[in-house]
CSV table of N, CA, C and O in Angstrom, one decimal:
chain,number,residue,atom,x,y,z
A,1,MET,N,-14.3,-29.8,36.9
A,1,MET,CA,-15.4,-30.4,36.3
A,1,MET,C,-16.4,-29.4,35.8
A,1,MET,O,-16.6,-28.4,36.4
A,2,ARG,N,-17.0,-29.7,34.6
A,2,ARG,CA,-18.0,-28.9,34.0
A,2,ARG,C,-19.3,-29.8,33.8
A,2,ARG,O,-19.1,-31.0,33.5
A,3,CYS,N,-20.4,-29.2,34.0
A,3,CYS,CA,-21.6,-30.0,33.7
A,3,CYS,C,-22.3,-29.4,32.4
A,3,CYS,O,-22.3,-28.2,32.2
A,4,ILE,N,-22.8,-30.3,31.6
A,4,ILE,CA,-23.4,-29.9,30.3
A,4,ILE,C,-24.7,-30.6,30.2
A,4,ILE,O,-24.9,-31.7,30.5
A,5,ALA,N,-25.7,-29.8,29.7
A,5,ALA,CA,-27.0,-30.4,29.4
A,5,ALA,C,-27.2,-30.3,27.9
A,5,ALA,O,-26.8,-29.3,27.3
A,6,THR,N,-27.6,-31.4,27.3
A,6,THR,CA,-27.8,-31.4,25.8
A,6,THR,C,-29.3,-31.4,25.5
A,6,THR,O,-30.1,-31.8,26.3
A,7,PHE,N,-29.7,-30.9,24.3
A,7,PHE,CA,-31.1,-30.8,23.9
A,7,PHE,C,-31.3,-31.3,22.5
A,7,PHE,O,-30.4,-31.2,21.7
A,8,GLU,N,-32.5,-31.7,22.2
A,8,GLU,CA,-32.8,-32.1,20.8
A,8,GLU,C,-33.2,-30.9,20.0
A,8,GLU,O,-33.0,-30.9,18.8
A,9,VAL,N,-33.6,-29.8,20.6
A,9,VAL,CA,-34.0,-28.6,19.8
A,9,VAL,C,-33.4,-27.3,20.5
A,9,VAL,O,-33.2,-27.2,21.7
A,10,THR,N,-33.0,-26.4,19.6
A,10,THR,CA,-32.3,-25.2,20.0
A,10,THR,C,-33.2,-24.4,21.0
A,10,THR,O,-32.6,-23.8,22.0
A,11,SER,N,-34.5,-24.3,20.8
A,11,SER,CA,-35.3,-23.5,21.7
A,11,SER,C,-35.3,-24.0,23.1
A,11,SER,O,-35.3,-23.1,24.0
A,12,MET,N,-35.1,-25.3,23.4
A,12,MET,CA,-35.0,-25.7,24.8
A,12,MET,C,-33.6,-25.3,25.4
A,12,MET,O,-33.6,-25.0,26.6
A,13,ALA,N,-32.6,-25.3,24.6
A,13,ALA,CA,-31.3,-24.8,25.1
A,13,ALA,C,-31.4,-23.3,25.5
A,13,ALA,O,-30.9,-22.9,26.6
A,14,LEU,N,-32.0,-22.5,24.7
A,14,LEU,CA,-32.2,-21.1,25.0
A,14,LEU,C,-33.1,-20.9,26.2
A,14,LEU,O,-32.8,-20.0,27.1
A,15,LEU,N,-34.2,-21.7,26.3
A,15,LEU,CA,-35.1,-21.6,27.5
A,15,LEU,C,-34.3,-22.0,28.8
A,15,LEU,O,-34.5,-21.4,29.8
A,16,PHE,N,-33.5,-23.1,28.7
A,16,PHE,CA,-32.7,-23.6,29.8
A,16,PHE,C,-31.8,-22.4,30.3
A,16,PHE,O,-31.8,-22.1,31.5
A,17,GLU,N,-31.1,-21.8,29.4
A,17,GLU,CA,-30.2,-20.7,29.8
A,17,GLU,C,-30.9,-19.6,30.5
A,17,GLU,O,-30.5,-19.1,31.5
A,18,ARG,N,-32.0,-19.1,29.9
A,18,ARG,CA,-32.7,-18.0,30.4
A,18,ARG,C,-33.3,-18.3,31.8
A,18,ARG,O,-33.3,-17.5,32.7
A,19,THR,N,-33.9,-19.5,31.9
A,19,THR,CA,-34.5,-19.9,33.1
A,19,THR,C,-33.5,-20.1,34.3
A,19,THR,O,-33.8,-19.6,35.4
A,20,CYS,N,-32.4,-20.7,34.0
A,20,CYS,CA,-31.3,-20.8,35.0
A,20,CYS,C,-30.8,-19.4,35.4
A,20,CYS,O,-30.7,-19.2,36.6
A,21,ARG,N,-30.6,-18.5,34.5
A,21,ARG,CA,-30.1,-17.2,34.8
A,21,ARG,C,-31.1,-16.4,35.7
A,21,ARG,O,-30.7,-15.7,36.6
A,22,LYS,N,-32.3,-16.6,35.4
A,22,LYS,CA,-33.4,-15.9,36.2
A,22,LYS,C,-33.3,-16.4,37.7
A,22,LYS,O,-33.7,-15.7,38.6
A,23,LYS,N,-32.9,-17.6,37.9
A,23,LYS,CA,-32.8,-18.2,39.3
A,23,LYS,C,-31.4,-18.0,39.9
A,23,LYS,O,-31.1,-18.5,40.9
A,24,GLY,N,-30.5,-17.3,39.2
A,24,GLY,CA,-29.2,-17.0,39.7
A,24,GLY,C,-28.2,-18.1,39.4
A,24,GLY,O,-27.1,-18.1,40.0
A,25,ILE,N,-28.5,-19.0,38.5
A,25,ILE,CA,-27.6,-20.1,38.2
A,25,ILE,C,-26.8,-19.7,36.9
A,25,ILE,O,-27.5,-19.4,35.9
A,26,PRO,N,-25.5,-19.5,37.0
A,26,PRO,CA,-24.8,-19.1,35.8
A,26,PRO,C,-24.7,-20.2,34.7
A,26,PRO,O,-23.9,-21.1,34.8
A,27,ALA,N,-25.6,-20.1,33.7
A,27,ALA,CA,-25.6,-21.1,32.6
A,27,ALA,C,-25.3,-20.3,31.4
A,27,ALA,O,-25.6,-19.1,31.2
A,28,LYS,N,-24.7,-21.0,30.4
A,28,LYS,CA,-24.4,-20.4,29.1
A,28,LYS,C,-24.5,-21.4,28.0
A,28,LYS,O,-24.2,-22.6,28.2
A,29,VAL,N,-25.0,-21.0,26.9
A,29,VAL,CA,-25.2,-21.8,25.7
A,29,VAL,C,-23.8,-22.0,25.1
A,29,VAL,O,-23.0,-21.1,25.0
A,30,VAL,N,-23.5,-23.3,24.8
A,30,VAL,CA,-22.2,-23.6,24.2
A,30,VAL,C,-22.5,-24.7,23.1
A,30,VAL,O,-23.5,-25.3,23.1
A,31,PRO,N,-21.5,-24.8,22.2
A,31,PRO,CA,-21.7,-25.9,21.2
A,31,PRO,C,-21.6,-27.3,21.9
A,31,PRO,O,-20.9,-27.4,22.9
A,32,VAL,N,-22.3,-28.3,21.4
A,32,VAL,CA,-22.2,-29.6,21.9
A,32,VAL,C,-20.7,-30.1,21.7
A,32,VAL,O,-20.2,-30.1,20.6
A,33,PRO,N,-20.0,-30.5,22.8
A,33,PRO,CA,-18.7,-31.0,22.7
A,33,PRO,C,-18.6,-32.2,21.7
A,33,PRO,O,-19.5,-33.0,21.7
A,34,ARG,N,-17.6,-32.2,20.9
A,34,ARG,CA,-17.4,-33.3,19.9
A,34,ARG,C,-17.4,-34.7,20.6
A,34,ARG,O,-17.8,-35.6,19.9
A,35,LYS,N,-16.9,-34.8,21.8
A,35,LYS,CA,-16.9,-36.1,22.4
A,35,LYS,C,-18.2,-36.6,22.8
A,35,LYS,O,-18.4,-37.8,23.0
A,36,LEU,N,-19.2,-35.7,22.8
A,36,LEU,CA,-20.6,-36.1,23.1
A,36,LEU,C,-21.4,-36.4,21.8
A,36,LEU,O,-22.3,-37.2,21.8
A,37,SER,N,-21.1,-35.6,20.7
A,37,SER,CA,-21.9,-35.8,19.5
A,37,SER,C,-21.1,-35.1,18.4
A,37,SER,O,-20.5,-34.1,18.5
A,38,SER,N,-21.2,-35.8,17.2
A,38,SER,CA,-20.5,-35.2,16.0
A,38,SER,C,-21.4,-34.3,15.3
A,38,SER,O,-21.0,-33.6,14.4
A,39,SER,N,-22.7,-34.3,15.6
A,39,SER,CA,-23.6,-33.4,14.9
A,39,SER,C,-23.6,-32.0,15.5
A,39,SER,O,-23.1,-31.8,16.6
A,40,CYS,N,-24.1,-31.1,14.7
A,40,CYS,CA,-24.2,-29.7,15.2
A,40,CYS,C,-25.2,-29.7,16.3
A,40,CYS,O,-26.1,-30.5,16.3
A,41,GLY,N,-25.1,-28.7,17.1
A,41,GLY,CA,-26.1,-28.5,18.1
A,41,GLY,C,-25.7,-27.6,19.2
A,41,GLY,O,-24.5,-27.3,19.3
A,42,LEU,N,-26.6,-27.3,20.1
A,42,LEU,CA,-26.3,-26.4,21.2
A,42,LEU,C,-26.5,-27.2,22.5
A,42,LEU,O,-27.4,-28.1,22.6
A,43,ALA,N,-25.7,-26.9,23.5
A,43,ALA,CA,-25.8,-27.4,24.8
A,43,ALA,C,-25.7,-26.3,25.8
A,43,ALA,O,-25.5,-25.1,25.3
A,44,CYS,N,-25.9,-26.5,27.0
A,44,CYS,CA,-25.7,-25.5,28.1
A,44,CYS,C,-24.8,-26.0,29.1
A,44,CYS,O,-24.9,-27.1,29.6
A,45,GLU,N,-23.9,-25.1,29.5
A,45,GLU,CA,-22.9,-25.4,30.6
A,45,GLU,C,-23.5,-24.8,31.8
A,45,GLU,O,-24.0,-23.7,31.8
A,46,PHE,N,-23.3,-25.5,32.9
A,46,PHE,CA,-23.8,-24.9,34.2
A,46,PHE,C,-22.9,-25.5,35.3
A,46,PHE,O,-22.3,-26.5,35.1
A,47,PRO,N,-22.9,-24.9,36.5
A,47,PRO,CA,-22.1,-25.4,37.6
A,47,PRO,C,-22.6,-26.7,38.1
A,47,PRO,O,-23.8,-26.9,38.3
A,48,CYS,N,-21.7,-27.7,38.3
A,48,CYS,CA,-22.1,-29.0,38.7
A,48,CYS,C,-22.8,-29.0,40.1
A,48,CYS,O,-23.7,-29.8,40.3
A,49,GLU,N,-22.4,-28.1,40.9
A,49,GLU,CA,-23.0,-28.0,42.3
A,49,GLU,C,-24.4,-27.6,42.2
A,49,GLU,O,-25.1,-27.7,43.2
A,50,SER,N,-24.9,-27.1,41.1
A,50,SER,CA,-26.3,-26.7,40.9
A,50,SER,C,-27.1,-27.8,40.3
A,50,SER,O,-28.3,-27.5,39.9
A,51,GLY,N,-26.5,-28.9,40.1
A,51,GLY,CA,-27.2,-30.0,39.3
A,51,GLY,C,-28.6,-30.4,39.8
A,51,GLY,O,-29.5,-30.5,39.0
A,52,ASP,N,-28.8,-30.6,41.1
A,52,ASP,CA,-30.1,-30.9,41.7
A,52,ASP,C,-31.1,-29.8,41.4
A,52,ASP,O,-32.2,-30.1,41.0
A,53,GLU,N,-30.7,-28.6,41.7
A,53,GLU,CA,-31.6,-27.4,41.4
A,53,GLU,C,-31.9,-27.3,40.0
A,53,GLU,O,-33.1,-27.0,39.6
A,54,VAL,N,-31.0,-27.5,39.1
A,54,VAL,CA,-31.2,-27.4,37.6
A,54,VAL,C,-32.2,-28.5,37.2
A,54,VAL,O,-33.2,-28.2,36.5
A,55,ARG,N,-32.0,-29.7,37.7
A,55,ARG,CA,-32.9,-30.8,37.3
A,55,ARG,C,-34.4,-30.5,37.8
A,55,ARG,O,-35.3,-30.7,37.1
A,56,ALA,N,-34.5,-30.0,39.0
A,56,ALA,CA,-35.8,-29.7,39.6
A,56,ALA,C,-36.4,-28.5,38.8
A,56,ALA,O,-37.6,-28.6,38.4
A,57,LEU,N,-35.7,-27.6,38.4
A,57,LEU,CA,-36.2,-26.4,37.7
A,57,LEU,C,-36.6,-26.8,36.3
A,57,LEU,O,-37.7,-26.4,35.8
A,58,CYS,N,-35.9,-27.7,35.6
A,58,CYS,CA,-36.3,-28.2,34.3
A,58,CYS,C,-37.6,-29.0,34.4
A,58,CYS,O,-38.4,-28.9,33.5
A,59,GLY,N,-37.7,-29.8,35.4
A,59,GLY,CA,-39.0,-30.5,35.6
A,59,GLY,C,-40.2,-29.6,35.8
A,59,GLY,O,-41.2,-29.7,35.2
A,60,GLU,N,-39.9,-28.6,36.7
A,60,GLU,CA,-41.0,-27.6,37.0
A,60,GLU,C,-41.4,-26.8,35.8
A,60,GLU,O,-42.6,-26.5,35.5
A,61,LYS,N,-40.4,-26.4,34.9
A,61,LYS,CA,-40.7,-25.5,33.8
A,61,LYS,C,-40.9,-26.3,32.5
A,61,LYS,O,-41.0,-25.7,31.4
A,62,LYS,N,-40.9,-27.6,32.6
A,62,LYS,CA,-41.1,-28.5,31.4
A,62,LYS,C,-40.0,-28.2,30.3
A,62,LYS,O,-40.4,-28.2,29.1
A,63,ILE,N,-38.8,-28.1,30.7
A,63,ILE,CA,-37.7,-28.0,29.8
A,63,ILE,C,-37.2,-29.4,29.5
A,63,ILE,O,-36.8,-30.1,30.4
A,64,ASP,N,-37.2,-29.8,28.2
A,64,ASP,CA,-36.8,-31.1,27.8
A,64,ASP,C,-35.3,-31.2,27.6
A,64,ASP,O,-34.8,-30.7,26.6
A,65,VAL,N,-34.7,-31.8,28.5
A,65,VAL,CA,-33.2,-32.0,28.4
A,65,VAL,C,-33.0,-33.4,27.9
A,65,VAL,O,-33.6,-34.4,28.4
A,66,GLU,N,-32.2,-33.5,26.8
A,66,GLU,CA,-31.9,-34.8,26.3
A,66,GLU,C,-31.0,-35.6,27.2
A,66,GLU,O,-31.3,-36.8,27.5
A,67,SER,N,-29.9,-35.0,27.7
A,67,SER,CA,-29.1,-35.7,28.7
A,67,SER,C,-28.2,-34.7,29.4
A,67,SER,O,-28.0,-33.6,29.0
A,68,TYR,N,-27.7,-35.2,30.6
A,68,TYR,CA,-26.7,-34.4,31.4
A,68,TYR,C,-25.4,-35.1,31.4
A,68,TYR,O,-25.3,-36.4,31.4
A,69,HIS,N,-24.3,-34.3,31.4
A,69,HIS,CA,-23.0,-34.9,31.3
A,69,HIS,C,-22.0,-34.1,32.3
A,69,HIS,O,-22.2,-32.9,32.4
A,70,GLN,N,-21.1,-34.8,32.9
A,70,GLN,CA,-20.0,-34.2,33.7
A,70,GLN,C,-18.8,-34.5,32.9
A,70,GLN,O,-18.4,-35.6,32.6
A,71,LEU,N,-18.0,-33.4,32.6
A,71,LEU,CA,-16.8,-33.5,31.8
A,71,LEU,C,-15.6,-32.8,32.5
A,71,LEU,O,-15.8,-31.9,33.3
A,72,GLU,N,-14.4,-33.2,32.1
A,72,GLU,CA,-13.2,-32.5,32.6
A,72,GLU,C,-13.2,-31.1,32.2
A,72,GLU,O,-13.9,-30.8,31.2
A,73,ASP,N,-12.5,-30.2,32.8
A,73,ASP,CA,-12.4,-28.8,32.4
A,73,ASP,C,-12.0,-28.6,31.0
A,73,ASP,O,-12.5,-27.7,30.3
A,74,ASN,N,-11.2,-29.5,30.4
A,74,ASN,CA,-10.8,-29.3,29.0
A,74,ASN,C,-11.6,-30.3,28.2
A,74,ASN,O,-11.2,-31.3,27.8
A,75,TRP,N,-12.9,-29.9,27.9
A,75,TRP,CA,-13.8,-30.8,27.2
A,75,TRP,C,-14.0,-30.5,25.8
A,75,TRP,O,-14.8,-31.2,25.1
A,76,THR,N,-13.4,-29.5,25.2
A,76,THR,CA,-13.7,-29.1,23.8
A,76,THR,C,-13.0,-30.1,22.9
A,76,THR,O,-12.2,-30.8,23.2
């Protein structure tokens, strides 16, 4: 399983990645998977086991996440 956070603006995706990495959570910016949206955009992939910590961190740092998704390993 992979967890993906989507965003309405690119700057939030970049802030999410940077903030997670500073806390030791391996996050990376990826294209939004086609099964989630046909429009262009960026999302961030992060370990599902870090989901609670990621959500708390986003609330604390005021990072606007559009939605969270759990996908199979082959999600592209």
